[in-house]
GROMACS .gro file of C-alpha atoms in nm:
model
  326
    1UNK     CA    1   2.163  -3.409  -1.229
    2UNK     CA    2   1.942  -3.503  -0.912
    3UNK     CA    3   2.081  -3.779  -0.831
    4UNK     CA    4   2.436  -3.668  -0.881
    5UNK     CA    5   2.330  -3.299  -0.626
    6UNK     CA    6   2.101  -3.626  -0.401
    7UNK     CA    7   2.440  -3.826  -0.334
    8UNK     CA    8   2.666  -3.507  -0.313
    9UNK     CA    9   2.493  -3.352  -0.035
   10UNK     CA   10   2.479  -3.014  -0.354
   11UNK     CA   11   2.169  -2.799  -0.483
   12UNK     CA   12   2.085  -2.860  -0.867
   13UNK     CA   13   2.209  -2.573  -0.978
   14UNK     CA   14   2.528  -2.630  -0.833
   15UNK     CA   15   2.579  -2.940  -1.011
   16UNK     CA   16   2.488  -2.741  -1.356
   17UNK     CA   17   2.739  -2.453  -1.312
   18UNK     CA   18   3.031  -2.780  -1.185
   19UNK     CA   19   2.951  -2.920  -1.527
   20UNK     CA   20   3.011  -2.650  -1.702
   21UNK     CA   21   3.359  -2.523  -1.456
   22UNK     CA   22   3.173  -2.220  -1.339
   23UNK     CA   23   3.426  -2.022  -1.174
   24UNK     CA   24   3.153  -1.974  -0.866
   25UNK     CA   25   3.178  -2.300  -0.782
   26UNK     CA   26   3.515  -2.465  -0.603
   27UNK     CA   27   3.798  -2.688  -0.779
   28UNK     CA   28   3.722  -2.968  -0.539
   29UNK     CA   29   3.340  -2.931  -0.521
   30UNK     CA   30   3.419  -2.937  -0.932
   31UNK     CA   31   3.590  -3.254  -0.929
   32UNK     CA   32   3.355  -3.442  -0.745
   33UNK     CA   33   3.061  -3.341  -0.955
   34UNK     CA   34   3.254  -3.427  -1.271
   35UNK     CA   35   3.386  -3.760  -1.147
   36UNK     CA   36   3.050  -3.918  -1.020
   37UNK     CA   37   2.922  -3.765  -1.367
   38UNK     CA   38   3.171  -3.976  -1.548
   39UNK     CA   39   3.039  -4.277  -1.342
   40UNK     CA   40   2.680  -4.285  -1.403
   41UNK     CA   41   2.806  -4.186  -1.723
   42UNK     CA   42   2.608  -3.847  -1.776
   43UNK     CA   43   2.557  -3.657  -2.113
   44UNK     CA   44   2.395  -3.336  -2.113
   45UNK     CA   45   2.034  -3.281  -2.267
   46UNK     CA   46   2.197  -3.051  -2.576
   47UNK     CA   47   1.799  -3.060  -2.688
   48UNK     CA   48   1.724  -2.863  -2.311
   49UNK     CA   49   2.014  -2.672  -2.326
   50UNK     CA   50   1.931  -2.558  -2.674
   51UNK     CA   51   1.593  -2.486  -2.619
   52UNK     CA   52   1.680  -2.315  -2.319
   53UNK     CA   53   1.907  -2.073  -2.524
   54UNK     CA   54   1.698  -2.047  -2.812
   55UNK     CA   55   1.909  -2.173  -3.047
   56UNK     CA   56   1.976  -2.514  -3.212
   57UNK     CA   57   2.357  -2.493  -3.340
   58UNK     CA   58   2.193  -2.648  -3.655
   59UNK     CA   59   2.272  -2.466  -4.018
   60UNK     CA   60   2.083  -2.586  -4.298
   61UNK     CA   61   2.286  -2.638  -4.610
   62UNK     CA   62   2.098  -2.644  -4.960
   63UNK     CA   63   2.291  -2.762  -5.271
   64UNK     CA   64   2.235  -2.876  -5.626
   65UNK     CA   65   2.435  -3.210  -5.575
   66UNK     CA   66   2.621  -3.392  -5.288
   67UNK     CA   67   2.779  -3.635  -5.553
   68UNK     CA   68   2.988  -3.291  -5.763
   69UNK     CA   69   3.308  -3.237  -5.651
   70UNK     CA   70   3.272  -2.884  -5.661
   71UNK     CA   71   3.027  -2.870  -5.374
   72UNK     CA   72   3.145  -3.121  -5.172
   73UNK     CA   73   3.475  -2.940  -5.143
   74UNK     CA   74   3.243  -2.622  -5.070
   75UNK     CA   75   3.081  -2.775  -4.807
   76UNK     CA   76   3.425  -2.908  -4.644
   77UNK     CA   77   3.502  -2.576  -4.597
   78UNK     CA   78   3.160  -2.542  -4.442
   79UNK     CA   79   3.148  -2.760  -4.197
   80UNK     CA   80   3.516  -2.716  -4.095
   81UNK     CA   81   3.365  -2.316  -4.008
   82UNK     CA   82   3.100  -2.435  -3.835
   83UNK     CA   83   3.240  -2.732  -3.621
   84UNK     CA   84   3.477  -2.465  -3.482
   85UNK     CA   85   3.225  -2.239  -3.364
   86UNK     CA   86   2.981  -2.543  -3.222
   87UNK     CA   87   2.741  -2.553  -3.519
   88UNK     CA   88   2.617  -2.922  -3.666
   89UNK     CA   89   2.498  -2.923  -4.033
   90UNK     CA   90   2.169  -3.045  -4.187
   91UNK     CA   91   2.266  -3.089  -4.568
   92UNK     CA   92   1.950  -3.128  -4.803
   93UNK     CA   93   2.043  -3.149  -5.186
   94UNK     CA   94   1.799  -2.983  -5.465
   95UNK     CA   95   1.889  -3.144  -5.752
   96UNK     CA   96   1.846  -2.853  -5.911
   97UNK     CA   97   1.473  -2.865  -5.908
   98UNK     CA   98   1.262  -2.543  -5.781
   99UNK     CA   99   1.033  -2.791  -5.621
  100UNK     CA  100   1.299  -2.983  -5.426
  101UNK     CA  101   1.461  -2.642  -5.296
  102UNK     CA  102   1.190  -2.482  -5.183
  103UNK     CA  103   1.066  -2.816  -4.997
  104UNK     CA  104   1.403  -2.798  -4.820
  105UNK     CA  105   1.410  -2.469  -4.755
  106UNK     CA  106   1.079  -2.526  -4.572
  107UNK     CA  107   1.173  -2.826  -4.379
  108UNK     CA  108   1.523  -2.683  -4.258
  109UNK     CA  109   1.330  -2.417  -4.072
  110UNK     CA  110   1.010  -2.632  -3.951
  111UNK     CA  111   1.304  -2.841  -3.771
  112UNK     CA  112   1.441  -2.489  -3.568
  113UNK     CA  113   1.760  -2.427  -3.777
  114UNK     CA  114   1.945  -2.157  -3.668
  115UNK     CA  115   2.019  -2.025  -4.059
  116UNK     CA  116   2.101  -2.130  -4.401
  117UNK     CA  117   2.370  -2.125  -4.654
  118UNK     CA  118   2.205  -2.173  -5.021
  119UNK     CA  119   2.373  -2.246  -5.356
  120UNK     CA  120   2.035  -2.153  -5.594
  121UNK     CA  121   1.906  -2.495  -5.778
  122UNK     CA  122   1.909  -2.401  -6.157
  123UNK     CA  123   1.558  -2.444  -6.205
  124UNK     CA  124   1.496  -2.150  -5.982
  125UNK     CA  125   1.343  -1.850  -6.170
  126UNK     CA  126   1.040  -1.775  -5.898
  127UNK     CA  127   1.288  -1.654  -5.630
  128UNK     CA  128   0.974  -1.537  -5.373
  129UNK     CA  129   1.073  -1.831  -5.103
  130UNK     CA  130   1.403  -1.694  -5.004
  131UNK     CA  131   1.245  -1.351  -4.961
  132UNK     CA  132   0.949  -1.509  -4.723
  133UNK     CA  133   1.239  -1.748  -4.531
  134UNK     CA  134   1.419  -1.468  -4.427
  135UNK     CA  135   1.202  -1.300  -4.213
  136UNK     CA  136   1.233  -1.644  -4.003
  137UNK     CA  137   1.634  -1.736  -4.023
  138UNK     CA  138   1.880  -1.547  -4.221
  139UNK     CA  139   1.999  -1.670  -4.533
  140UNK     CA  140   2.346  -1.651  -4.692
  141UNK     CA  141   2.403  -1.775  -5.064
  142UNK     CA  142   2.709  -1.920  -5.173
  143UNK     CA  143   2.835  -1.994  -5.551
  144UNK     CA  144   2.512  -1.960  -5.710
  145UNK     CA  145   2.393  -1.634  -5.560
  146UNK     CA  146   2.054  -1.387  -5.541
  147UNK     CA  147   2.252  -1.069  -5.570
  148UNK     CA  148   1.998  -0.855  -5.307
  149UNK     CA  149   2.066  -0.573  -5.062
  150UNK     CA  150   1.907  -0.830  -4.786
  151UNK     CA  151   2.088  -1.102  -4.845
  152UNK     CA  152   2.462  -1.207  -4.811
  153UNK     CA  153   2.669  -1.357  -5.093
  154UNK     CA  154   2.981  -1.468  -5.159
  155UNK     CA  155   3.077  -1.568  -5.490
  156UNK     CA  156   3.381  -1.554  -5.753
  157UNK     CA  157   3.408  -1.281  -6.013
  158UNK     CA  158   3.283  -1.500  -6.303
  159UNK     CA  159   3.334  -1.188  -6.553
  160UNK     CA  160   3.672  -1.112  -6.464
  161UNK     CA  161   3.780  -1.525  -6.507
  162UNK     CA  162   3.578  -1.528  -6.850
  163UNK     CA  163   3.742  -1.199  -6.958
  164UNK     CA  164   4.097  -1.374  -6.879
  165UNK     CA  165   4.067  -1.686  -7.024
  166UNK     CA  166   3.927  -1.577  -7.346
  167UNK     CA  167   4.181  -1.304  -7.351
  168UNK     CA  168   4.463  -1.587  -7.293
  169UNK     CA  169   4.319  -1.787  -7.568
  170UNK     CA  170   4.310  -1.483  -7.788
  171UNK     CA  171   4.715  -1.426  -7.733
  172UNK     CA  172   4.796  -1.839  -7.800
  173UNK     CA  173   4.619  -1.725  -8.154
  174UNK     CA  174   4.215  -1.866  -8.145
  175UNK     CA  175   3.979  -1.633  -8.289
  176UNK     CA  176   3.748  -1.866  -8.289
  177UNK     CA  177   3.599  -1.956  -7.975
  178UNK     CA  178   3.283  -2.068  -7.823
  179UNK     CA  179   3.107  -2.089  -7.525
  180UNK     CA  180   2.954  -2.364  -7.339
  181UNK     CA  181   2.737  -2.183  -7.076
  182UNK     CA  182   2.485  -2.261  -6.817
  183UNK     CA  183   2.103  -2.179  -6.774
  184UNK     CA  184   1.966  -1.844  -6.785
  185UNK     CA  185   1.848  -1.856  -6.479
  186UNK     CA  186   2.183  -1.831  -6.317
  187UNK     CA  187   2.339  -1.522  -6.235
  188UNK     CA  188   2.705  -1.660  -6.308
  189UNK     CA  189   2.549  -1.709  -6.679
  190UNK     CA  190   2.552  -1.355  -6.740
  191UNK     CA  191   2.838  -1.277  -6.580
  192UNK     CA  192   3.029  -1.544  -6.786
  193UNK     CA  193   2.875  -1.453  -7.128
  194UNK     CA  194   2.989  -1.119  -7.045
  195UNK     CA  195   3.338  -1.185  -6.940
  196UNK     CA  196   3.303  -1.358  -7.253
  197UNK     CA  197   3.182  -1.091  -7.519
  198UNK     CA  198   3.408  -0.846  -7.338
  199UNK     CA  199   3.717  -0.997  -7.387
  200UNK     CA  200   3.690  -1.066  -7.807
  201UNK     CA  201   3.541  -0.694  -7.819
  202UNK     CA  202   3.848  -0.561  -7.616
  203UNK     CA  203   4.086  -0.711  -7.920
  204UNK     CA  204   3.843  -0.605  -8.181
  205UNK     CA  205   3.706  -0.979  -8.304
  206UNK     CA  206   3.322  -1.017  -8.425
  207UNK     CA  207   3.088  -1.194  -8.211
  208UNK     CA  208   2.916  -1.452  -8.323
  209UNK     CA  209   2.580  -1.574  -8.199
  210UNK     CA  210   2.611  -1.913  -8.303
  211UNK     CA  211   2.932  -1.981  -8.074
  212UNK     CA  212   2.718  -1.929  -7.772
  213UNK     CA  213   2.522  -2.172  -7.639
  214UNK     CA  214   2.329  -2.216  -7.331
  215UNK     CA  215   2.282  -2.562  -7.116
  216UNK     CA  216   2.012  -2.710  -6.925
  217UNK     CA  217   2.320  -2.920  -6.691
  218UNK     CA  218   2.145  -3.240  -6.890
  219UNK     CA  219   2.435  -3.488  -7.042
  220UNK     CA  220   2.120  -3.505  -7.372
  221UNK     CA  221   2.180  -3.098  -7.367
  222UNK     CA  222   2.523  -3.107  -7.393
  223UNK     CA  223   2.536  -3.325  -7.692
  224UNK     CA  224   2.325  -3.146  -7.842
  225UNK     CA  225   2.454  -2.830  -7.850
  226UNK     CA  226   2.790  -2.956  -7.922
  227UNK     CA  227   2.700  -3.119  -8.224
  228UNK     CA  228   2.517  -2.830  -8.321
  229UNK     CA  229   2.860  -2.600  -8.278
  230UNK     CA  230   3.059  -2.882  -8.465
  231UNK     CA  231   2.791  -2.873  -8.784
  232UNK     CA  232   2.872  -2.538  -8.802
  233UNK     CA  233   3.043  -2.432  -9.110
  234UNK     CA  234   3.338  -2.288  -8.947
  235UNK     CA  235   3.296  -2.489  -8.642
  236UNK     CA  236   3.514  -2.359  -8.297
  237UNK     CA  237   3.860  -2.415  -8.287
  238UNK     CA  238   3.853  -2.426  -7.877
  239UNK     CA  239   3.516  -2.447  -7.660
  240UNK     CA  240   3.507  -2.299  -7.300
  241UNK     CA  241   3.294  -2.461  -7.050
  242UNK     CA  242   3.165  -2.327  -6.766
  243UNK     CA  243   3.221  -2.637  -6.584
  244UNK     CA  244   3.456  -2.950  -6.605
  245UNK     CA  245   3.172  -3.224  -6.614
  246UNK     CA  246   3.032  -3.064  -6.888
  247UNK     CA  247   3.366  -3.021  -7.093
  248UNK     CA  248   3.353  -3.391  -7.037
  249UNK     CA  249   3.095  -3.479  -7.222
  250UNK     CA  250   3.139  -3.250  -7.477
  251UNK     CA  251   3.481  -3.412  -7.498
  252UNK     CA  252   3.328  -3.738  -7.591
  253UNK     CA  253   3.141  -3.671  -7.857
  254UNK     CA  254   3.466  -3.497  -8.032
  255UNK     CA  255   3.635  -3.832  -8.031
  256UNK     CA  256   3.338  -4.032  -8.159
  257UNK     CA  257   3.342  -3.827  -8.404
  258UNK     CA  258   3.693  -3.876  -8.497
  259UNK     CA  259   3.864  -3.541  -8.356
  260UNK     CA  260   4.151  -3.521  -8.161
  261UNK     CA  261   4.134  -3.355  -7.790
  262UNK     CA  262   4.406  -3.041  -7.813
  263UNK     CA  263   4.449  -3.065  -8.173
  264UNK     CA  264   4.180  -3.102  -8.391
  265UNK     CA  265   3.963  -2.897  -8.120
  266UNK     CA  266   4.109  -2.772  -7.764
  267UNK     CA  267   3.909  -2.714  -7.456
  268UNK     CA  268   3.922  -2.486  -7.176
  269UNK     CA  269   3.705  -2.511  -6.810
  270UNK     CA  270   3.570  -2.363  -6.516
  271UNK     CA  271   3.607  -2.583  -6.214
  272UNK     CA  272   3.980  -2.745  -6.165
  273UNK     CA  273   3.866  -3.049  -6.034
  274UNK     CA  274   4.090  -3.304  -5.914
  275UNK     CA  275   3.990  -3.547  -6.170
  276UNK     CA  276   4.096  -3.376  -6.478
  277UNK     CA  277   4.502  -3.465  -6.377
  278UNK     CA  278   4.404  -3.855  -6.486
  279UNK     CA  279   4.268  -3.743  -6.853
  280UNK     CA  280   4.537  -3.795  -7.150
  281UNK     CA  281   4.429  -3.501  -7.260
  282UNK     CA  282   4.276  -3.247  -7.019
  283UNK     CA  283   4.129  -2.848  -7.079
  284UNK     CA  284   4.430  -2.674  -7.179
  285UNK     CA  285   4.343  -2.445  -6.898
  286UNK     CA  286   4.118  -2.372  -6.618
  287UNK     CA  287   3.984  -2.135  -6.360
  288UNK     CA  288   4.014  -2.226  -6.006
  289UNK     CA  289   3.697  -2.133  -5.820
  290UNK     CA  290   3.835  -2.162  -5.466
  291UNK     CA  291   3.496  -2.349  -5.332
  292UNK     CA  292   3.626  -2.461  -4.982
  293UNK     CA  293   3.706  -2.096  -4.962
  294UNK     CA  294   3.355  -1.994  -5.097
  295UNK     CA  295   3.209  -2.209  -4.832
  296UNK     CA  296   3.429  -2.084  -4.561
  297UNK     CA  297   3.345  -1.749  -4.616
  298UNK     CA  298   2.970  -1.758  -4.664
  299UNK     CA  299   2.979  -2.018  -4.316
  300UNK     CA  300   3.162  -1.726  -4.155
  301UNK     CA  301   2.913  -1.448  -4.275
  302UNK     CA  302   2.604  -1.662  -4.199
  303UNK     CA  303   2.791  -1.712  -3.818
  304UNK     CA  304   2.772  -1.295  -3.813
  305UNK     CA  305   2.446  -1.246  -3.835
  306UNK     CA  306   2.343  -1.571  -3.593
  307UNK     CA  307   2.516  -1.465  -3.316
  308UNK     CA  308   2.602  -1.049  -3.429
  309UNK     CA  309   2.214  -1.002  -3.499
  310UNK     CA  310   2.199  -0.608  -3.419
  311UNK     CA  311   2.552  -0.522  -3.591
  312UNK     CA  312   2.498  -0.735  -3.860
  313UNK     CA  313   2.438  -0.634  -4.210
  314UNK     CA  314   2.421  -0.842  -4.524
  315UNK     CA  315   2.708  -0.829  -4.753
  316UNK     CA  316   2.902  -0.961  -5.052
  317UNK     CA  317   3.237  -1.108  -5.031
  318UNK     CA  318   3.382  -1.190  -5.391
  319UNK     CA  319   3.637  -1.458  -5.411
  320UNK     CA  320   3.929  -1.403  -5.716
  321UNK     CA  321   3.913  -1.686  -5.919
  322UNK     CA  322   4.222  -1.778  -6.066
  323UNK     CA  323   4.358  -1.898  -6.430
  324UNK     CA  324   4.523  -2.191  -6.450
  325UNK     CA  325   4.732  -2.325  -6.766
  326UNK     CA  326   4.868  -2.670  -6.840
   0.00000   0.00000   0.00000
């Protein structure tokens, strides 16, 4: 920027506010600036400018897994927020390990992120970190939430999708029905065995313990616990699972054990992931979890309180899911 004001006969400062097409400073003056910019081809010092406005335009994103559909459709909807407002992302993946999160958590603000969007690892019962991270950035969660007055959240209403697609399965004539669900420490767990229990109370049908089992997202747990639901002695005439991977697998070890997908034992999902279209025989029907939406939204929010610090206050936004039969 000296030697662009040195050769134009300008003051620093005038070359700054040319760069930028201050309206204080004249078209032509403008042009000239801009053109011997374009020579010595100039890029400005976004590290200067940043530090200069206290702010990075970084968002730190922490997920369970980069490689799940799921989230990497959530975090399309993410960065296509953010890239219109001028924000970069810095993604960091969890593997759903306590450890792992709170390591990123940590790094994402040692390297001067402006905030961060969070879908909770499953492993994550000691929830202490997000509580001393906010007094330092704020925090939104996304998908997997911490439902907290100082916090925002958006999420789906996992009850209300439960509630429905038992209900459906009830009026195509299963009674019996179990659940494939995920670990306790998820809120969406609760809200799902809920939906669940809700629906076969509402048309009067017995619950029973043994149809409900809870995963540790392992492929070993999954066979497990579906063996243990087929050794049953009035094993599940339809299995919903909270999430399409897992029907998967559960899937497979049906057929090695000589069943037949839809009509020896149907399945039903969370997720409506692309994939599922190629399967000969895919869930009977699905939820749709909107998660470009969910990321969208929660991008937005986090936006709010970056830049609308003194209006802001933390919210939830709940996203409708939405059944889905094939």
């Amino acid at each position: 920027m000296k030697k662009i004001a040195k050769e134009l006969g300008v003051s620093v400062s005038t070359v700054s506010r040319a760069l930028q097409n201050h309206p204080r400073i004249g078209a032509q003056t403008t042009e000239k600036v801009q053109k011997l910019a374009r020579e010595l081809h100039y890029e400005p010092n976004s590290r200067a400018i940043n530090f200069k406005n206290k702010k990075s335009y970084n968002i730190g994103v922490v997920l369970p897994y980069l490689t799940e559909q799921y989230f990497s459709i959530a975090l399309s909807g993410i960065e296509e927020t953010l890239a219109g407002k001028g924000y970069n992302m810095v993604v960091m993946q969890s593997r759903n390990d306590y450890e792992r999160e709170l390591a990123a958590i940590s790094s994402l603000i040692r390297h001067g992120v402006d905030g961060i969007l969070v879908s909770m690892a499953s492993e994550t019962y000691n929830k202490s970190h997000f509580n001393d991270a906010t007094h330092k950035v704020p925090i939104v969660f996304f998908d997997r939430v911490l439902k907290h007055p100082k916090y925002g959240a958006v999420y789906g209403d996992i009850t209300k999708a439960a509630f429905d697609m038992v209900q459906f399965l009830i009026t195509k004539g299963h009674q019996n029905i179990a659940l494939l669900n995920g670990p306790n420490s998820l809120q969406a767990t609760t809200e799902r065995e809920k939906g669940y229990i809700d629906a076969l109370r509402y048309h009067s049908l017995a619950i029973n313990q043994q149809y409900i089992k809870n995963l540790n997202l392992t492929k070993e747990d999954t066979i497990l616990k579906i063996n243990e639901l087929l050794n049953l002695a009035t094993p599940p005439e339809v299995i919903l699972a909270f999430h399409d991977y897992i029907a998967l697998d559960a899937m497979e070890v049906c057929k090695q054990r000589g069943l037949k997908i839809n009509q020896d034992i149907s399945f039903v999902t969370f997720s409506n992931l692309s994939f599922c279209s190629y399967l000969d025989n895919p869930p009977i029907a699905t939820v749709e979890q909107f998660p470009g939406e969910l990321g969208s939204q929660a991008a937005r929010l986090l936006l709010e309180a970056i830049e609308q610090p003194e209006t802001y206050v933390p919210r939830e936004i709940v996203i409708e899911p939405k059944l889905i039969v094939r």
